[in-house]
CSV table of C-alpha atoms and ligand atoms in Angstrom, one decimal:
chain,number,residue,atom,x,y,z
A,1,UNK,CA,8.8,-28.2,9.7
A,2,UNK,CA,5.2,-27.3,9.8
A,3,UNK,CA,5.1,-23.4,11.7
A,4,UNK,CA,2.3,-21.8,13.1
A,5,UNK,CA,2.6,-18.2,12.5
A,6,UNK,CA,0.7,-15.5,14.4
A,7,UNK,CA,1.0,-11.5,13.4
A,8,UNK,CA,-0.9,-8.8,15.4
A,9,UNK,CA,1.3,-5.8,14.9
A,10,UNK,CA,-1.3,-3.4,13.8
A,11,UNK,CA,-4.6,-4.0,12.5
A,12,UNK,CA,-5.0,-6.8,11.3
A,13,UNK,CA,-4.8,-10.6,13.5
A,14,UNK,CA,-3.6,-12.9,11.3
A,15,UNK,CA,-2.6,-16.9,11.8
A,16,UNK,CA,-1.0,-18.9,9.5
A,17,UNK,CA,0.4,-22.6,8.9
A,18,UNK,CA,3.4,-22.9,6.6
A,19,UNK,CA,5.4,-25.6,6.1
A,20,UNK,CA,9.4,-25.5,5.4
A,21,UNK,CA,8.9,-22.0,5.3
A,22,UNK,CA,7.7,-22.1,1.3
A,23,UNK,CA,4.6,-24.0,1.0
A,24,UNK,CA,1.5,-22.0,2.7
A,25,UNK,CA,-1.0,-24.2,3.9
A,26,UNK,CA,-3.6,-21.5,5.2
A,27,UNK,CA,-3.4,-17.6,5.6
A,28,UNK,CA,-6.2,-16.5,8.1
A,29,UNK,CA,-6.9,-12.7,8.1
A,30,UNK,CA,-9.2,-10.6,10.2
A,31,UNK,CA,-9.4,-7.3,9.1
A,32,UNK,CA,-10.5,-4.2,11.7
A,33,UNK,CA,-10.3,-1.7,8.8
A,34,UNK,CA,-14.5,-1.6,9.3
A,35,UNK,CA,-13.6,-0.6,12.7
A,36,UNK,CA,-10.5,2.0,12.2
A,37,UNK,CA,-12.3,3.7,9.0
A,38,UNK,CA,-14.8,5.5,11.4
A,39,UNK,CA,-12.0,7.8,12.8
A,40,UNK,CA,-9.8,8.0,9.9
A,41,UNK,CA,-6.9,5.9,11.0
A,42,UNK,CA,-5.7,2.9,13.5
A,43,UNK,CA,-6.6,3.5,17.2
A,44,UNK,CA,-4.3,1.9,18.9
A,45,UNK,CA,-6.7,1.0,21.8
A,46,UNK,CA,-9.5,-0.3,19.8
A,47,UNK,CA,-6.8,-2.1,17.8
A,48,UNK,CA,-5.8,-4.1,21.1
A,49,UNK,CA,-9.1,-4.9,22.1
A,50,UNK,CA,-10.3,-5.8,18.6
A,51,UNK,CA,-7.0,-8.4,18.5
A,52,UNK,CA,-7.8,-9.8,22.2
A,53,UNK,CA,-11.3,-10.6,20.4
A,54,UNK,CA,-10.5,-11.9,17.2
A,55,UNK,CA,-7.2,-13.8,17.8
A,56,UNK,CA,-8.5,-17.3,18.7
A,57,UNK,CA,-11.0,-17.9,16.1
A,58,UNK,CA,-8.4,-16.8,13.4
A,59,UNK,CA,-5.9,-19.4,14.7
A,60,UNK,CA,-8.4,-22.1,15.0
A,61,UNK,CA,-9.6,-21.1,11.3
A,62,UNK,CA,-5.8,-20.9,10.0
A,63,UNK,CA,-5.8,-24.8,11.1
A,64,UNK,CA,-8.9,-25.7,9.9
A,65,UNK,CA,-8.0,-24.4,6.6
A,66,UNK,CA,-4.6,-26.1,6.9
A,67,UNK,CA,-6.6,-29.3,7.9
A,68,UNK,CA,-4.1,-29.8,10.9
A,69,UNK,CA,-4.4,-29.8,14.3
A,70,UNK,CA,-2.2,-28.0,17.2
A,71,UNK,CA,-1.1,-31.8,17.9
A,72,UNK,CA,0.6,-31.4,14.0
A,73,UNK,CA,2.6,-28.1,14.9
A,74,UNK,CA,6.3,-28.4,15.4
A,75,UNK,CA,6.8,-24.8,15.7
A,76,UNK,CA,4.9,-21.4,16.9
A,77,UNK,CA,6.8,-18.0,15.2
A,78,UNK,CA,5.2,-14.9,16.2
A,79,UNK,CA,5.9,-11.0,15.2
A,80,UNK,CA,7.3,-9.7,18.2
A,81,UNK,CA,7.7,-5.8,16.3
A,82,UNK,CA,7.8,-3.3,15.5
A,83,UNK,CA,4.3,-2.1,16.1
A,84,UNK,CA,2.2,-1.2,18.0
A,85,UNK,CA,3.0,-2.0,21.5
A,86,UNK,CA,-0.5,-3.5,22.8
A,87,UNK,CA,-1.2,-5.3,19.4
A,88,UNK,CA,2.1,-7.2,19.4
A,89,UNK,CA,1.5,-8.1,23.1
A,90,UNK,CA,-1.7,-9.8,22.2
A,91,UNK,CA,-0.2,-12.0,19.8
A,92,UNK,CA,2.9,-12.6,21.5
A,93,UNK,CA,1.3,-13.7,24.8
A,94,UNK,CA,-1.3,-16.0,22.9
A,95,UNK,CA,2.1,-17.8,21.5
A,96,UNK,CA,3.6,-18.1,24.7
A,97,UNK,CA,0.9,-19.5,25.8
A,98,UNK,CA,0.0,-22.0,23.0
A,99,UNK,CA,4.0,-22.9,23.0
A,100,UNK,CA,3.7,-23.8,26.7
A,101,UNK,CA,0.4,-25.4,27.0
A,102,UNK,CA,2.5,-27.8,24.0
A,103,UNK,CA,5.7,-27.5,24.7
A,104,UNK,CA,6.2,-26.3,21.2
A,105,UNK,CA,9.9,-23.9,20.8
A,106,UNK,CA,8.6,-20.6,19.9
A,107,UNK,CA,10.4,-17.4,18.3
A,108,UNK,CA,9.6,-13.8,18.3
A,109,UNK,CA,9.8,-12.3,14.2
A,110,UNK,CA,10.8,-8.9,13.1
A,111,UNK,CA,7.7,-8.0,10.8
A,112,UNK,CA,10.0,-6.2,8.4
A,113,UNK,CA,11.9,-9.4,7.8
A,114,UNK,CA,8.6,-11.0,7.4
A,115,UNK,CA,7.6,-8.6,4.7
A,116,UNK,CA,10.8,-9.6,2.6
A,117,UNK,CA,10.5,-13.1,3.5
A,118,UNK,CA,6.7,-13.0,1.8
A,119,UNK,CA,8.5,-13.5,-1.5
A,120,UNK,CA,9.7,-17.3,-0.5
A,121,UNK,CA,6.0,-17.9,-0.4
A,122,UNK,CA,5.7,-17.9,-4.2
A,123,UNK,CA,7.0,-19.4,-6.6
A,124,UNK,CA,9.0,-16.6,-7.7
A,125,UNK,CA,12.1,-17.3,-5.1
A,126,UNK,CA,14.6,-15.3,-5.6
A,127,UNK,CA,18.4,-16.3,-4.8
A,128,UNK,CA,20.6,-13.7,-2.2
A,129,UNK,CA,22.1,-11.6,-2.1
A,130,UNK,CA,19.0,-9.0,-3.5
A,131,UNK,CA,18.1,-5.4,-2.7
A,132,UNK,CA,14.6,-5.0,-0.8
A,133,UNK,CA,12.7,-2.5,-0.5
A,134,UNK,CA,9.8,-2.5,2.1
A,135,UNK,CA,7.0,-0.2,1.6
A,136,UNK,CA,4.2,0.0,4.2
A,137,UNK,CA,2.3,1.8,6.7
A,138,UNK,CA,4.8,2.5,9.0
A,139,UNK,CA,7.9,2.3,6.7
A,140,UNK,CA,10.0,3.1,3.8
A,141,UNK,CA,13.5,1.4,4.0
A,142,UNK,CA,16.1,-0.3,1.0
A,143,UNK,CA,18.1,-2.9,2.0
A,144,UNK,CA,20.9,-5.4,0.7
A,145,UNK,CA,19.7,-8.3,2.1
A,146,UNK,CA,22.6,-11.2,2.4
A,147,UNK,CA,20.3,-14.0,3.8
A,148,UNK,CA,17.8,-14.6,6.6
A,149,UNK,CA,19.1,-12.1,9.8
A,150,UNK,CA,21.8,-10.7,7.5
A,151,UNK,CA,20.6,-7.1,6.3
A,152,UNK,CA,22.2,-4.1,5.8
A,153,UNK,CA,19.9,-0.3,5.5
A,154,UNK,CA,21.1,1.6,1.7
A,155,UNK,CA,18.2,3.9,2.6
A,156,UNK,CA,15.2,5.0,4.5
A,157,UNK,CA,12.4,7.7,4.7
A,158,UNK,CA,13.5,10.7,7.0
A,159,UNK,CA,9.9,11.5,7.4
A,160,UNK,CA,6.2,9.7,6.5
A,161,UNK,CA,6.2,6.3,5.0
A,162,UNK,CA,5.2,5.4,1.6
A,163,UNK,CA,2.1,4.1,2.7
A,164,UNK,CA,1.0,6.6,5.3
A,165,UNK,CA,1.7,9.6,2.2
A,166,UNK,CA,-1.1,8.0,0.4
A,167,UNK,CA,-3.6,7.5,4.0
A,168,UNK,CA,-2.8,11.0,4.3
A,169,UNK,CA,-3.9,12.3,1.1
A,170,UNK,CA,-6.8,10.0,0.9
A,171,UNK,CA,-7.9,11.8,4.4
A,172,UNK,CA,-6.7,15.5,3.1
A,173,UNK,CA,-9.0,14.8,0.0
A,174,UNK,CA,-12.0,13.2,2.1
A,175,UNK,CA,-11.7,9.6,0.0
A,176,UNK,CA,-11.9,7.7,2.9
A,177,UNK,CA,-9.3,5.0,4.5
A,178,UNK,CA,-6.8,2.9,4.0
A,179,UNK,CA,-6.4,5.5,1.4
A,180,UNK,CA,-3.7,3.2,-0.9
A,181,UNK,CA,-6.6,0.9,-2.3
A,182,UNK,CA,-8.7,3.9,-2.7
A,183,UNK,CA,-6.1,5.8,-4.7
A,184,UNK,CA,-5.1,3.6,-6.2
A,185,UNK,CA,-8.4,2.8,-8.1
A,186,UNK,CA,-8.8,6.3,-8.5
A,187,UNK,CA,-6.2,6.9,-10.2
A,188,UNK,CA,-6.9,4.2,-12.6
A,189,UNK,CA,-8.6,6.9,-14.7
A,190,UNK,CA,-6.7,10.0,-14.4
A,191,UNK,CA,-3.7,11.4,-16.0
A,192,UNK,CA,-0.5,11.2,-14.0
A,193,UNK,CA,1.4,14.2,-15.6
A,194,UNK,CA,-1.4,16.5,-14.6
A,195,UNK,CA,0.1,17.9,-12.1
A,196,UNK,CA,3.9,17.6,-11.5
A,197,UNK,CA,4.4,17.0,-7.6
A,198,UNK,CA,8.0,17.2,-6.3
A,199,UNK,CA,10.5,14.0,-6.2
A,200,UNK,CA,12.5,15.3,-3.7
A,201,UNK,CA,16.1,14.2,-2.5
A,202,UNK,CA,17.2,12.8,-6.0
A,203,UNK,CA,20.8,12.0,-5.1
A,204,UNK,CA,20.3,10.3,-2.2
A,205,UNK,CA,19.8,6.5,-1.5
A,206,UNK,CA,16.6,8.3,1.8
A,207,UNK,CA,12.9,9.0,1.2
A,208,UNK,CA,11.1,11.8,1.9
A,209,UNK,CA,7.3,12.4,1.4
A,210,UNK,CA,6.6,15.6,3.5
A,211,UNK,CA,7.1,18.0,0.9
A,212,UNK,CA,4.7,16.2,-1.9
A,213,UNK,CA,1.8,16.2,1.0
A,214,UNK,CA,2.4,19.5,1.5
A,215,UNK,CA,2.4,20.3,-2.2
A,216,UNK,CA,-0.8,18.4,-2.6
A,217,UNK,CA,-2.3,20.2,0.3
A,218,UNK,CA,-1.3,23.5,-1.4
A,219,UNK,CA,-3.0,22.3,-4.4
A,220,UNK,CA,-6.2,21.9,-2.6
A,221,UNK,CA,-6.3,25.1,-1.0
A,222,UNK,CA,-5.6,26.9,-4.3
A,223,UNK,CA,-8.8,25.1,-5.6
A,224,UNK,CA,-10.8,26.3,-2.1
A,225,UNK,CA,-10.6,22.8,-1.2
A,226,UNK,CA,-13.1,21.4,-4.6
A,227,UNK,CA,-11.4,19.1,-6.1
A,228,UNK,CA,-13.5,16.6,-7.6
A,229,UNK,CA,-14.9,14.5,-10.7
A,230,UNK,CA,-12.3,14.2,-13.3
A,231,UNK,CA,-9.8,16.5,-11.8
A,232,UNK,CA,-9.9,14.3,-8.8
A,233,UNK,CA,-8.7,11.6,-10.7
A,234,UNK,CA,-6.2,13.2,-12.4
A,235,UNK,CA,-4.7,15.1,-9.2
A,236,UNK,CA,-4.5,11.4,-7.1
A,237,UNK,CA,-2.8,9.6,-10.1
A,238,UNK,CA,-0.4,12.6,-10.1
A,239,UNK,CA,0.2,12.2,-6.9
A,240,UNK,CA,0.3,8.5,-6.5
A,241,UNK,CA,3.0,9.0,-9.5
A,242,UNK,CA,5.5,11.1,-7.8
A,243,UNK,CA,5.6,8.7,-5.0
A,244,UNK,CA,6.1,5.4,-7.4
A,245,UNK,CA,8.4,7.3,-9.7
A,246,UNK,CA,10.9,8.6,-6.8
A,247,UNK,CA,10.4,4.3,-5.6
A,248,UNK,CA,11.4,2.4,-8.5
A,249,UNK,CA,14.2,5.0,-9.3
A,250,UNK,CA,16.1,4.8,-6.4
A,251,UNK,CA,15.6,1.5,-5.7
A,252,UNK,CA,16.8,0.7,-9.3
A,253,UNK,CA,19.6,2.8,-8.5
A,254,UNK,CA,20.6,1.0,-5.3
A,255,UNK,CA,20.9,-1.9,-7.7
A,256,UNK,CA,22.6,-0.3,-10.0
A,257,UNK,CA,24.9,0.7,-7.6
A,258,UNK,CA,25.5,-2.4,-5.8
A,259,UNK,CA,25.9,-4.8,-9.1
A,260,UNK,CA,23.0,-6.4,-7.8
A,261,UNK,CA,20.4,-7.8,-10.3
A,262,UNK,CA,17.8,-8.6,-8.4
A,263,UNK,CA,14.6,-6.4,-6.4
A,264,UNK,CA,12.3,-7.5,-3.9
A,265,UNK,CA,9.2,-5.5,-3.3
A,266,UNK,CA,6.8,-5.9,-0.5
A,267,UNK,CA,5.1,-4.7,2.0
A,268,UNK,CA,1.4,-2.9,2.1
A,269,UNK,CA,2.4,0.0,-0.7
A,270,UNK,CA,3.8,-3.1,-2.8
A,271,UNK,CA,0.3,-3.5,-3.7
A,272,UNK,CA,-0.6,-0.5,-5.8
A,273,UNK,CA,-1.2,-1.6,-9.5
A,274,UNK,CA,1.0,1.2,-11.1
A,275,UNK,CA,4.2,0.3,-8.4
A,276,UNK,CA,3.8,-3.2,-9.7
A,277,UNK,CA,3.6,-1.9,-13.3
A,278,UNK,CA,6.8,0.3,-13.0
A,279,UNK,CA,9.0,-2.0,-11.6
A,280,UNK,CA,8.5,-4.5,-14.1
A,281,UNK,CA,8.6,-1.7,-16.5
A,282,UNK,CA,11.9,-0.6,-15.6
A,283,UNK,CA,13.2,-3.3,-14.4
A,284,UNK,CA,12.8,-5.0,-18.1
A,285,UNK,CA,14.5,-1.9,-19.2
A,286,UNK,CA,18.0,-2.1,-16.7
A,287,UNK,CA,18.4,-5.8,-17.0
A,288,UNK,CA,17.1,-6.2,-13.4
A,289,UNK,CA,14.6,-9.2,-12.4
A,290,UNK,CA,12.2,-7.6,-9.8
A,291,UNK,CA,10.3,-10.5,-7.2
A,292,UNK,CA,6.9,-8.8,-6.1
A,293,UNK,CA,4.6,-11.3,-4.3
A,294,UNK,CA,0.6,-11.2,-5.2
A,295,UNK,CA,-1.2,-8.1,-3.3
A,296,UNK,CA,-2.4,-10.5,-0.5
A,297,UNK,CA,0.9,-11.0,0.9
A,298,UNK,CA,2.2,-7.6,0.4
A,299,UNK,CA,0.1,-6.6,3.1
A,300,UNK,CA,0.0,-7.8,6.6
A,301,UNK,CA,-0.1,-11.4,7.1
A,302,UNK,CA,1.5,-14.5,9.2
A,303,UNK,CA,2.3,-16.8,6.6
A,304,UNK,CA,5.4,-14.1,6.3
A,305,UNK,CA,5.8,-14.3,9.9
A,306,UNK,CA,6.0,-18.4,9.8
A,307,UNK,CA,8.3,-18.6,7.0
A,308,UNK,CA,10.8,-16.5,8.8
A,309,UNK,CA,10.4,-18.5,12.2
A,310,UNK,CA,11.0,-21.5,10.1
A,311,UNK,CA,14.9,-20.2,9.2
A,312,UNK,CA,14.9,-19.3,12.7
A,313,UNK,CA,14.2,-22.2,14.6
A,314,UNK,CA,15.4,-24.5,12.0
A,315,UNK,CA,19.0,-22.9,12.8
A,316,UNK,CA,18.3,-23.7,16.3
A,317,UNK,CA,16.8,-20.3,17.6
A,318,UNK,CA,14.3,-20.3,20.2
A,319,UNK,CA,13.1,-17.7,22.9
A,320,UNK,CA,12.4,-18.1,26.0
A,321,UNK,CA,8.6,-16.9,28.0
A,322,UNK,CA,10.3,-13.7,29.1
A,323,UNK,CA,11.1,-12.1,25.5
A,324,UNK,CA,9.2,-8.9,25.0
A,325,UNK,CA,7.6,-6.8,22.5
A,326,UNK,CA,9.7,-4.0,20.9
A,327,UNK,CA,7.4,-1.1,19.4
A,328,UNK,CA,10.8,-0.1,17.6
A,329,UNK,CA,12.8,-2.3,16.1
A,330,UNK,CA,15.3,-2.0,13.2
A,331,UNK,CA,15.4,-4.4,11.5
A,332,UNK,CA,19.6,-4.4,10.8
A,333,UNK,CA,19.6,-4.9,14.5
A,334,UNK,CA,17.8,-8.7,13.9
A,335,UNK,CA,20.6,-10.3,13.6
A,336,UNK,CA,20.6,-14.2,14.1
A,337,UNK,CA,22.3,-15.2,17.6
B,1,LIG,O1,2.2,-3.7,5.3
B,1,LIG,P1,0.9,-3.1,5.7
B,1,LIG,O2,-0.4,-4.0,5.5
B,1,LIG,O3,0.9,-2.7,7.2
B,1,LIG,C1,2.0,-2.1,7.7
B,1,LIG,O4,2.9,-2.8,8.1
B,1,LIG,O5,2.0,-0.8,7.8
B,1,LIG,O6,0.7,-1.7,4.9
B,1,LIG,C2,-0.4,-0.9,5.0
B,1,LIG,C3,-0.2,0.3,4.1
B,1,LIG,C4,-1.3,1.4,4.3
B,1,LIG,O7,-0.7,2.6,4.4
B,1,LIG,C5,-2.1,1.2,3.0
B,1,LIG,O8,-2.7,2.5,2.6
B,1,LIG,C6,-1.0,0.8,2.0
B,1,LIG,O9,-0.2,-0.1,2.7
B,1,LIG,N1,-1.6,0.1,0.8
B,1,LIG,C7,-1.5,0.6,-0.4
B,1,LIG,C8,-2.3,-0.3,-1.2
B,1,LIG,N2,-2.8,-1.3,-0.4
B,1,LIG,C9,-2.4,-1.0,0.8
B,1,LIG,N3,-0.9,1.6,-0.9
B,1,LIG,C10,-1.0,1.9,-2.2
B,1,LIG,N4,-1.7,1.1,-3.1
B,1,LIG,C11,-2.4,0.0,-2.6
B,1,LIG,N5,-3.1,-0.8,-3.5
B,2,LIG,ZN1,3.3,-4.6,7.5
């Protein structure tokens, strides 16, 4: 089946056409992190606006680069959350629309889904069951995943997301935004056992990342708020080090736990060079195989969004013009109807 997927759930509008849900034949992305950098973070109104703007000329590019036309589309799967509220509505109403105008059966996606589902993209498949683990912007959640719509939570962040504990520190240390890439690179250089930040709630399957923001920010103060050149460096890979550490250990122990040998990574956080570099490390070490897709579709995309509508409509799912956007939207409560 050849699926158009659409994603606008924060900042980024994104159309994509996959086909079977595995082979991706384009992966349009416009980015508003230009935009959004200027106040430190996503405005959710500009974020609308910018979407309204940019959401036609990405799907007319995702098909050009497919070399298809709308005539060619058997299917239009869109991220219907979570997210923000008047991104997703954006995107959701241009599907509506387009599945309308061409009587084309459309589905509404859970972006989290979408996220694990980036892994059947590549080449590296991985059979279920397997234990996920989604790191992003907005979340931090393990799962046993079953199948398509069949998920159970192990574990999730009782405070900030992975992603949002490195946006924050980027903005406490005046780096500049998203602050994940920037650390990232940063940290390339500097020595990760420089200083020993917390990695808090050991013995339990949850995240937490409050207290290591705070402990940075109490690092910063104690310098009078200079903290640069080399200590820099050293204080971000540090940092970025507590949160990858306390990552791959607990997911690796959710495996363990489970008897289950295989790991997905993804989402946004998935990204960062030394997460990647961990998990393989200790994966190699447990006798686990871990799946990470390439950086591009670790963050937000709709080829993700297409290969999930692709299990769903191919199992006969469709939605009608009245579904809705959910801002929240768990995603052990996506079951398949
Ligand atoms: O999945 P995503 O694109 O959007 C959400 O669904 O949230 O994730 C965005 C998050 C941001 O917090 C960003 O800082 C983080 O992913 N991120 C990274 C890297 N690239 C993006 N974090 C660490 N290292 C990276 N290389
Ligand atoms: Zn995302």
């Amino acid at each position: 089946m050849l699926v158009l997927g659409i994603e606008s759930s924060c900042d980024e509008t994104a159309a994509a056409v996959v086909r079977d849900g595995e082979k991706m034949l384009s992966n349009a992305i416009a980015s508003q992190i230009d935009v959004h950098r200027e106040y430190g973070g996503v405005v959710p109104e500009i974020a609308s606006r910018k979407h309204i703007e940019a959401v036609i000329p990405v799907i007319i590019q995702a098909l050009d680069d497919a070399a298809v036309s709308l005539d060619d589309i058997e299917g239009i799967a869109v991220t219907r959350g979570p997210g923000l509220i008047g991104s997703l509505l954006v995107g959701l109403s241009v599907a509506k629309s387009i599945a309308m105008a061409k009587n084309l059966p459309f589905v509404g996606v859970n972006h989290l889904e979408g996220h694990i589902a980036s892994i059947f993209l590549t080449d590296d498949r991985p059979a279920f069951p397997f234990i996920a683990l989604v790191v992003s912007g907005g979340h931090t959640s393990l799962y046993r995943m079953e199948g398509f719509g069949n998920v159970a939570v192990i574990g999730q962040t009782r405070d900030d997301a992975a992603g949002e504990a490195f946006d924050k520190a980027a903005k406490m240390l005046d780096l500049g935004y998203p602050g994940g890439v920037v650390i990232d690179r940063l940290a390339r250089q500097g020595n990760p056992s420089y200083v020993q930040f917390p990695r808090p709630m050991k013995d339990s399957a949850d995240f937490s990342f409050s207290g290591v923001k705070t402990s940075l920010l109490n690092y910063i103060k104690k310098r009078n708020d200079k903290v640069d050149g080399e200590e820099l460096s050293h204080v971000v890979a540090s940092y970025q080090e507590a949160i990858v550490d306390v990552l791959v250990e607990k997911t690796i122990k959710a495996a363990k736990e489970t008897s289950m040998d295989r790991i997905v990574v993804s989402g946004g956080v998935a990204a960062n060079g030394r997460l990647r570099a961990r998990f393989r490390e200790r994966a190699g070490e447990e006798g686990v195989t871990v799946h990470i897709p390439p950086p591009v579709l670790c963050t937000d995309n709709a080829a993700m969004i297409a290969a999930v509508g692709e299990h769903l409509l191919k199992r006969g799912r469709r939605d009608s013009y009245d579904v809705n956007a959910v801002s929240r939207w768990p995603l052990e409560m996506t079951a398949i109807s």
